[in-house]
mmCIF file of C-alpha atoms in Angstrom:
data_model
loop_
_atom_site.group_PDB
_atom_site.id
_atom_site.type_symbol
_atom_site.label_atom_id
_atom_site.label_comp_id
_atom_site.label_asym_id
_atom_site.label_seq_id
_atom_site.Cartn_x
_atom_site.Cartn_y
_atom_site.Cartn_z
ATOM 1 C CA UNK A 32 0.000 0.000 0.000
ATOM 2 C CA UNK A 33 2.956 2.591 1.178
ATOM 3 C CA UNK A 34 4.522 1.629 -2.152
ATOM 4 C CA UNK A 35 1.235 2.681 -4.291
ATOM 5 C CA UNK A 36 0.665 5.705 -2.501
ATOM 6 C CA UNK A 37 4.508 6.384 -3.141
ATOM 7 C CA UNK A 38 3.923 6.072 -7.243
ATOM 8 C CA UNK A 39 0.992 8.504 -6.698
ATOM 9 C CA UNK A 40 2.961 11.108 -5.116
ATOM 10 C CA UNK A 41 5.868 10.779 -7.919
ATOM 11 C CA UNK A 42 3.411 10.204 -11.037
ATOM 12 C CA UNK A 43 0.870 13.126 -9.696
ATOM 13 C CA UNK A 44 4.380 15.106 -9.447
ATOM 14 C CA UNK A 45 5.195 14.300 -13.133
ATOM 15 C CA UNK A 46 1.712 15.037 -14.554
ATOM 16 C CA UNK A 47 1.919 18.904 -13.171
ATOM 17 C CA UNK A 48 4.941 18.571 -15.008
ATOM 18 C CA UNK A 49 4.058 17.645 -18.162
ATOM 19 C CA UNK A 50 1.054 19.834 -18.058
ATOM 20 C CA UNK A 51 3.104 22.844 -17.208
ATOM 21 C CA UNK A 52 6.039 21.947 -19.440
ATOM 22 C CA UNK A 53 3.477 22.720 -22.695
ATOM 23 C CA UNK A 54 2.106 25.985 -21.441
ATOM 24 C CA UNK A 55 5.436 27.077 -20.435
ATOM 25 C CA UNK A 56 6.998 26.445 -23.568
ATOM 26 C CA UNK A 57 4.155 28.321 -25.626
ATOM 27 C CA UNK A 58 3.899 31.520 -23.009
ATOM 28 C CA UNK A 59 7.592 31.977 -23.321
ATOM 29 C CA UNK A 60 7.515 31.685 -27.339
ATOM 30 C CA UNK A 61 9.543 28.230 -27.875
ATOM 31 C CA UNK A 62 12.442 29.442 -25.882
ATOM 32 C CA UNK A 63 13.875 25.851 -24.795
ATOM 33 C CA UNK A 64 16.211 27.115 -22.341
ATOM 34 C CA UNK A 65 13.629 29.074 -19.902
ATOM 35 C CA UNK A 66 11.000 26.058 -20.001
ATOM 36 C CA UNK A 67 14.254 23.782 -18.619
ATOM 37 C CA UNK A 68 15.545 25.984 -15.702
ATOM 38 C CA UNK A 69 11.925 25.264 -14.376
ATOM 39 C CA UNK A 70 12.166 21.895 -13.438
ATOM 40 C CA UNK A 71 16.399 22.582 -12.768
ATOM 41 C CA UNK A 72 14.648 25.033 -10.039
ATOM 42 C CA UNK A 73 12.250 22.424 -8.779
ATOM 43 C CA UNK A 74 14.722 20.167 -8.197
ATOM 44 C CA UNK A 75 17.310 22.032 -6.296
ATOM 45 C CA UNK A 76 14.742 23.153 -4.037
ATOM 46 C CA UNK A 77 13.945 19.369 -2.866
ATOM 47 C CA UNK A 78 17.205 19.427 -1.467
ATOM 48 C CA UNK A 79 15.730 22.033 0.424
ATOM 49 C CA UNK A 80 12.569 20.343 1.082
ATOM 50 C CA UNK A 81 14.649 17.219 1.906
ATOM 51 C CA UNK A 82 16.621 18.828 4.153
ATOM 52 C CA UNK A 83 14.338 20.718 6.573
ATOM 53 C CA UNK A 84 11.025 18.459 6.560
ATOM 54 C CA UNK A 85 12.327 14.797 6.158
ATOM 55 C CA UNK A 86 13.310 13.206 9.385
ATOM 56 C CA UNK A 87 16.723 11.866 10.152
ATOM 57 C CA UNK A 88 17.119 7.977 10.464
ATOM 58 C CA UNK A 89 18.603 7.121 13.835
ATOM 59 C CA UNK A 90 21.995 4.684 12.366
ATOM 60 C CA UNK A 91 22.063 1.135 13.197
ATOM 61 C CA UNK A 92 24.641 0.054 15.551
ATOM 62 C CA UNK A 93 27.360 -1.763 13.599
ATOM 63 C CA UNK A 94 26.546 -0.733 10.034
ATOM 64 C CA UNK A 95 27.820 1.948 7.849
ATOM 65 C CA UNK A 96 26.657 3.664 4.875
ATOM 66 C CA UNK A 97 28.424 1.893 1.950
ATOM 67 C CA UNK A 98 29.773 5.299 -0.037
ATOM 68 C CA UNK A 99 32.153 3.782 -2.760
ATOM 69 C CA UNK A 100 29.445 1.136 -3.873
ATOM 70 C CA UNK A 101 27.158 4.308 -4.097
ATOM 71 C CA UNK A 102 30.149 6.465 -6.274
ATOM 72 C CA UNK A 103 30.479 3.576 -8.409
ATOM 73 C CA UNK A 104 26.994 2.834 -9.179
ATOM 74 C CA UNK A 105 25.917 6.330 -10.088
ATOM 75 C CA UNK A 106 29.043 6.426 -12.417
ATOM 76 C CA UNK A 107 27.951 2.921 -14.343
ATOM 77 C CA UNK A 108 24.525 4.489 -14.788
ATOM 78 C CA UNK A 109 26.114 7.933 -15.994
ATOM 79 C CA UNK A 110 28.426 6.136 -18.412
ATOM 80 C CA UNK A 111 25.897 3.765 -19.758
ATOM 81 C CA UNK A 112 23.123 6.684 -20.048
ATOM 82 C CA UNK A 113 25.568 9.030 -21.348
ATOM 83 C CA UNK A 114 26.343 6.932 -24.127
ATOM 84 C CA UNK A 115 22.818 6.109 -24.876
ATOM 85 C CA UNK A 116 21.741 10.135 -25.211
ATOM 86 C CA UNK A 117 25.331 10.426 -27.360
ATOM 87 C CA UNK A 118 23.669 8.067 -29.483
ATOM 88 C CA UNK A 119 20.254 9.898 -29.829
ATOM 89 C CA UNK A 120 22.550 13.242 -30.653
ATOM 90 C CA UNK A 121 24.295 11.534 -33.610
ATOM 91 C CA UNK A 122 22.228 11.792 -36.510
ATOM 92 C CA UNK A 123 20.514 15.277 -35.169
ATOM 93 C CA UNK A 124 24.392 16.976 -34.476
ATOM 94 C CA UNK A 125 25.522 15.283 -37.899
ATOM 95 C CA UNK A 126 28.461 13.692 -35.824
ATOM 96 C CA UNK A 127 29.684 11.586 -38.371
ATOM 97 C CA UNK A 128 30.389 7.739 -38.525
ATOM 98 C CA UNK A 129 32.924 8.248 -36.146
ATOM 99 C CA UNK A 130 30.431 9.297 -33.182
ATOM 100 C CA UNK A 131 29.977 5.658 -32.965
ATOM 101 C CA UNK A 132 33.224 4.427 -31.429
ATOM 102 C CA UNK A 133 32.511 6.908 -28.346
ATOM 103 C CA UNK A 134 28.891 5.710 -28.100
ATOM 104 C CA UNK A 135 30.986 2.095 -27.993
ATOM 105 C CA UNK A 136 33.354 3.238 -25.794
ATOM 106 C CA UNK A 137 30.870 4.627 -23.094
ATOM 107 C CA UNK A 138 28.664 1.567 -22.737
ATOM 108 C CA UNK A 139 31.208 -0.242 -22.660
ATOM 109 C CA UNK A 140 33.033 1.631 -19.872
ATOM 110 C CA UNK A 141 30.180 1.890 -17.906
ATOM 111 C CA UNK A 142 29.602 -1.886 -18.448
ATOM 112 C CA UNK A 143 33.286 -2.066 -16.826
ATOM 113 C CA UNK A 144 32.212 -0.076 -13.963
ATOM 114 C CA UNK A 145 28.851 -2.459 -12.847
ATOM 115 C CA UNK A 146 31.002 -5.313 -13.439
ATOM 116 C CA UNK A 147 33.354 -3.587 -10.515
ATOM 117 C CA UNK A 148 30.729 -2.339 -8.664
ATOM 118 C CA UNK A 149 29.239 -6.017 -8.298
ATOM 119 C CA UNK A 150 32.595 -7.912 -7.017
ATOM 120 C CA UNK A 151 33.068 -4.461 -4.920
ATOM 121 C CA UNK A 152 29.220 -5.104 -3.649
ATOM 122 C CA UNK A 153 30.291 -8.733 -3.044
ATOM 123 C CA UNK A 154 33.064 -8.114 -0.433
ATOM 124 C CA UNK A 155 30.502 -5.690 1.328
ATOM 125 C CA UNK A 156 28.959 -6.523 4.832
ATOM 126 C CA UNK A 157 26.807 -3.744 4.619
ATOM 127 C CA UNK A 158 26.495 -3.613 0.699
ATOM 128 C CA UNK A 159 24.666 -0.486 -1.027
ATOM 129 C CA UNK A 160 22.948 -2.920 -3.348
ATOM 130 C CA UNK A 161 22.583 -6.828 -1.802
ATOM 131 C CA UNK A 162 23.736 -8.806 -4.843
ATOM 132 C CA UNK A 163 23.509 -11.660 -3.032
ATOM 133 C CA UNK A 164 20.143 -11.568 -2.659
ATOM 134 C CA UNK A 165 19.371 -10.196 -6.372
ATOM 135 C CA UNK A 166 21.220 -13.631 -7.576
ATOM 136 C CA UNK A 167 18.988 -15.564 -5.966
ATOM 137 C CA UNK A 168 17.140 -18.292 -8.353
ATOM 138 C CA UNK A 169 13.641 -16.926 -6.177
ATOM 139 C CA UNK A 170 14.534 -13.462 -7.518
ATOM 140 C CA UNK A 171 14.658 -14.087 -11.408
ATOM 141 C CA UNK A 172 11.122 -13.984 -11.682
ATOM 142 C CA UNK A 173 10.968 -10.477 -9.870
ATOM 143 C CA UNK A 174 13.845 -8.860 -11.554
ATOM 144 C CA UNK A 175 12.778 -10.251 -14.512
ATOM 145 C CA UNK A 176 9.171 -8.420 -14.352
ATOM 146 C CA UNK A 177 10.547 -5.036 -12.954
ATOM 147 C CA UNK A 178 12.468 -4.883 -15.999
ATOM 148 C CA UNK A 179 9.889 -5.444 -18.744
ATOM 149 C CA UNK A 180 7.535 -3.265 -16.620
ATOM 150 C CA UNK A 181 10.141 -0.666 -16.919
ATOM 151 C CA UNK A 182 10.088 -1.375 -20.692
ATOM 152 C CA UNK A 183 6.413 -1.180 -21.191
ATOM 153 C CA UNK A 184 5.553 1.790 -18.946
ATOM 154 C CA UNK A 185 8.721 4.299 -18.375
ATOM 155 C CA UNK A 186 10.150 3.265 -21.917
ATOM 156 C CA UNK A 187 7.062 4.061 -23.875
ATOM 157 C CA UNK A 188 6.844 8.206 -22.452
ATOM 158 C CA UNK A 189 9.892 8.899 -24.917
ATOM 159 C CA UNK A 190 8.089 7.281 -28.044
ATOM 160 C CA UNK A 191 5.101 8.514 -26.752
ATOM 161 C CA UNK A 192 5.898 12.081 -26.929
ATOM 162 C CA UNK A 193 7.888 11.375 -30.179
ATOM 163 C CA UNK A 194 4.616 10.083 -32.149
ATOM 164 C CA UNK A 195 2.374 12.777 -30.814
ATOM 165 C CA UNK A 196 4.616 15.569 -32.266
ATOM 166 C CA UNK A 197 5.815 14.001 -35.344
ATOM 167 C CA UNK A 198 3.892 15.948 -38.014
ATOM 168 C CA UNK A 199 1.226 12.886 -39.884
ATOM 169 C CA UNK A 200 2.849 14.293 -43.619
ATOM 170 C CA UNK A 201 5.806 12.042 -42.607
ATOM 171 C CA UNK A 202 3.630 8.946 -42.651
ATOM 172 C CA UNK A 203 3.024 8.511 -39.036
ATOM 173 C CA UNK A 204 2.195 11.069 -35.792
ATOM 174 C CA UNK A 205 -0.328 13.195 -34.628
ATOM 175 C CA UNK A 206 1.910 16.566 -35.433
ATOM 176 C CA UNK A 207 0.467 18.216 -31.929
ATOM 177 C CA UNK A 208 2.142 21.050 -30.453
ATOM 178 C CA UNK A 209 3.625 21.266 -26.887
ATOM 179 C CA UNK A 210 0.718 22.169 -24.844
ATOM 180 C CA UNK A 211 -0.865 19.365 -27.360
ATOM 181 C CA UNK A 212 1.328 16.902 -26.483
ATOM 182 C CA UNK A 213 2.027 17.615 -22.345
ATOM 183 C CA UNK A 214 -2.442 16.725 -22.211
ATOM 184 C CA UNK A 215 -1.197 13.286 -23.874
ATOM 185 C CA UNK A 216 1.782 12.841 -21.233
ATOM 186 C CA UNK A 217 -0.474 14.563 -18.622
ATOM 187 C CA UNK A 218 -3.418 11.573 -19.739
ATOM 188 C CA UNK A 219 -0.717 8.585 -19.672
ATOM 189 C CA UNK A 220 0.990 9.558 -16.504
ATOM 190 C CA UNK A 221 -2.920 9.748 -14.590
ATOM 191 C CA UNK A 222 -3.638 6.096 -16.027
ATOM 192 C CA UNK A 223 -0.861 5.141 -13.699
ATOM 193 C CA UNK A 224 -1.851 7.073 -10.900
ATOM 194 C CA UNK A 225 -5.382 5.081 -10.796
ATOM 195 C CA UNK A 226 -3.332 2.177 -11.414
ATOM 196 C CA UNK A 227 -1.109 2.450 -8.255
ATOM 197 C CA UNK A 228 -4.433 3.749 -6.172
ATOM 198 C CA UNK A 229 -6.282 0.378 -7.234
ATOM 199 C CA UNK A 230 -3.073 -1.669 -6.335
ATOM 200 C CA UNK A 231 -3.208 0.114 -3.098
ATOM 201 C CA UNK A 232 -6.563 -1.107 -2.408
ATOM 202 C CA UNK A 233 -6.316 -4.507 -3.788
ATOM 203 C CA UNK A 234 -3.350 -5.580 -2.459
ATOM 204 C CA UNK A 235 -4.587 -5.779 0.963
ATOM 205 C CA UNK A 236 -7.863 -7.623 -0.324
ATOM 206 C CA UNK A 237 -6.399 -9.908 -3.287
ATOM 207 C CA UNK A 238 -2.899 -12.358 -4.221
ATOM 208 C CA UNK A 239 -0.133 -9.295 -5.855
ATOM 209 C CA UNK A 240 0.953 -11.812 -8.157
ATOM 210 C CA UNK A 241 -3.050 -12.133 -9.562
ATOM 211 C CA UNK A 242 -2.964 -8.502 -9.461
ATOM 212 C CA UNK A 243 0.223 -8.061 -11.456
ATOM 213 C CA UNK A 244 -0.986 -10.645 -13.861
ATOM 214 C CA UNK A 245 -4.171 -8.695 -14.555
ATOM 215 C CA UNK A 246 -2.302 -5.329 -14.712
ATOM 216 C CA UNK A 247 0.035 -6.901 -17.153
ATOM 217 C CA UNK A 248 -2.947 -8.053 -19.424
ATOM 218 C CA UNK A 249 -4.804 -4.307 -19.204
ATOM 219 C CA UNK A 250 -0.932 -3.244 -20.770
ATOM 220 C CA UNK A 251 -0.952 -5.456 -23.220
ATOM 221 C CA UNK A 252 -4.634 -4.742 -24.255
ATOM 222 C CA UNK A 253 -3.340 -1.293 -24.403
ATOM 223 C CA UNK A 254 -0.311 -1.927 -26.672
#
């Protein structure tokens, strides 16, 4: 329940968002670099927000915060993202067929970097990520859903957005503007905010795994 009321909070965050995005962009006249220091404001003052309102944790006796797994993990996801939006800024920055070989190079250095991150994790007793639990034969299954989940629902917002503003004279896309489009994100994001508040409800009443099984279904109706 705590974790569906959780995905309200952050999805409910992202539709105001999206919704505020479009009419930003339009009232300041397309200027790109205005509509971004909104959300580049928003987020520094969470820190704030963080800071002042969120309780301290008392620390457990014995156990201490595991800081280097934490440094290398965010720079394995930094790699491997960077080299993902290099990628995306290829054929738009007319890079050249040389581009490639740092897209290569990135992934693969951030590949480098979880590979060290898990034997560093490994020799842990108080591990930042328990990757002795994740290779456990019972976890598969989980792991294994999270990540098409994470496929299916946070993967689709980029094509999403992508197809709505693509203009239809191509052969495909709705060609809507920004406001247009941020209703479209605004629509997608609230069909997971019922979904989380029904999976609040039901969880206490009815199996998860039925639950997932039916949620997965209503996704794949919707694909």
């Amino acid at each position: 329940r705590a974790a569906g009321l959780l995905v309200v909070g952050l999805q409910a965050g992202a539709i105001a968002g999206a919704l505020a995005a479009g009419a930003i962009f339009e009232a300041t006249g397309g200027d790109l670099t205005v509509t971004m220091m909104i959300p580049a404001i928003a987020v520094t003052l969470i820190a704030g927000v963080i800071w002042l309102g969120v309780p301290e944790s008392e620390p457990t006796p014995g156990r201490r915060l595991d800081t280097w797994g934490f440094v290398l993990l965010t720079w394995g996801l930094l790699l491997v993202t960077g080299a993902l939006v290099y990628m995306r800024m290829i054929p738009q920055l007319d890079l050249g067929e040389n581009a490639w070989w740092w897209v290569v190079a990135l992934f693969a250095a951030g590949i480098a970097v979880f590979v060290w991150f898990v034997k560093f994790e490994l020799r842990q007793d108080d591990p930042a990520i328990d990757i002795r639990v994740l290779r456990r034969p019972e976890m598969w299954p989980v792991q294994t859903t999270a990540f098409l989940v994470g496929i299916s629902l946070l993967g689709a917002q980029g094509p999403l957005s992508t197809y709505a503003g693509t203009d239809s004279s191509l052969g495909y896309g709705l060609g809507l503007s920004a406001s247009q489009r941020s209703y479209v994100i605004g629509v997608y994001l609230l069909s997971l905010i019922i979904g989380a508040i029904i999976f609040a409800i039901l969880s206490r009443r009815a199996n998860p795994r039925l639950i997932l099984i039916g949620a997965s279904l209503l996704v794949g109706i919707g694909y």
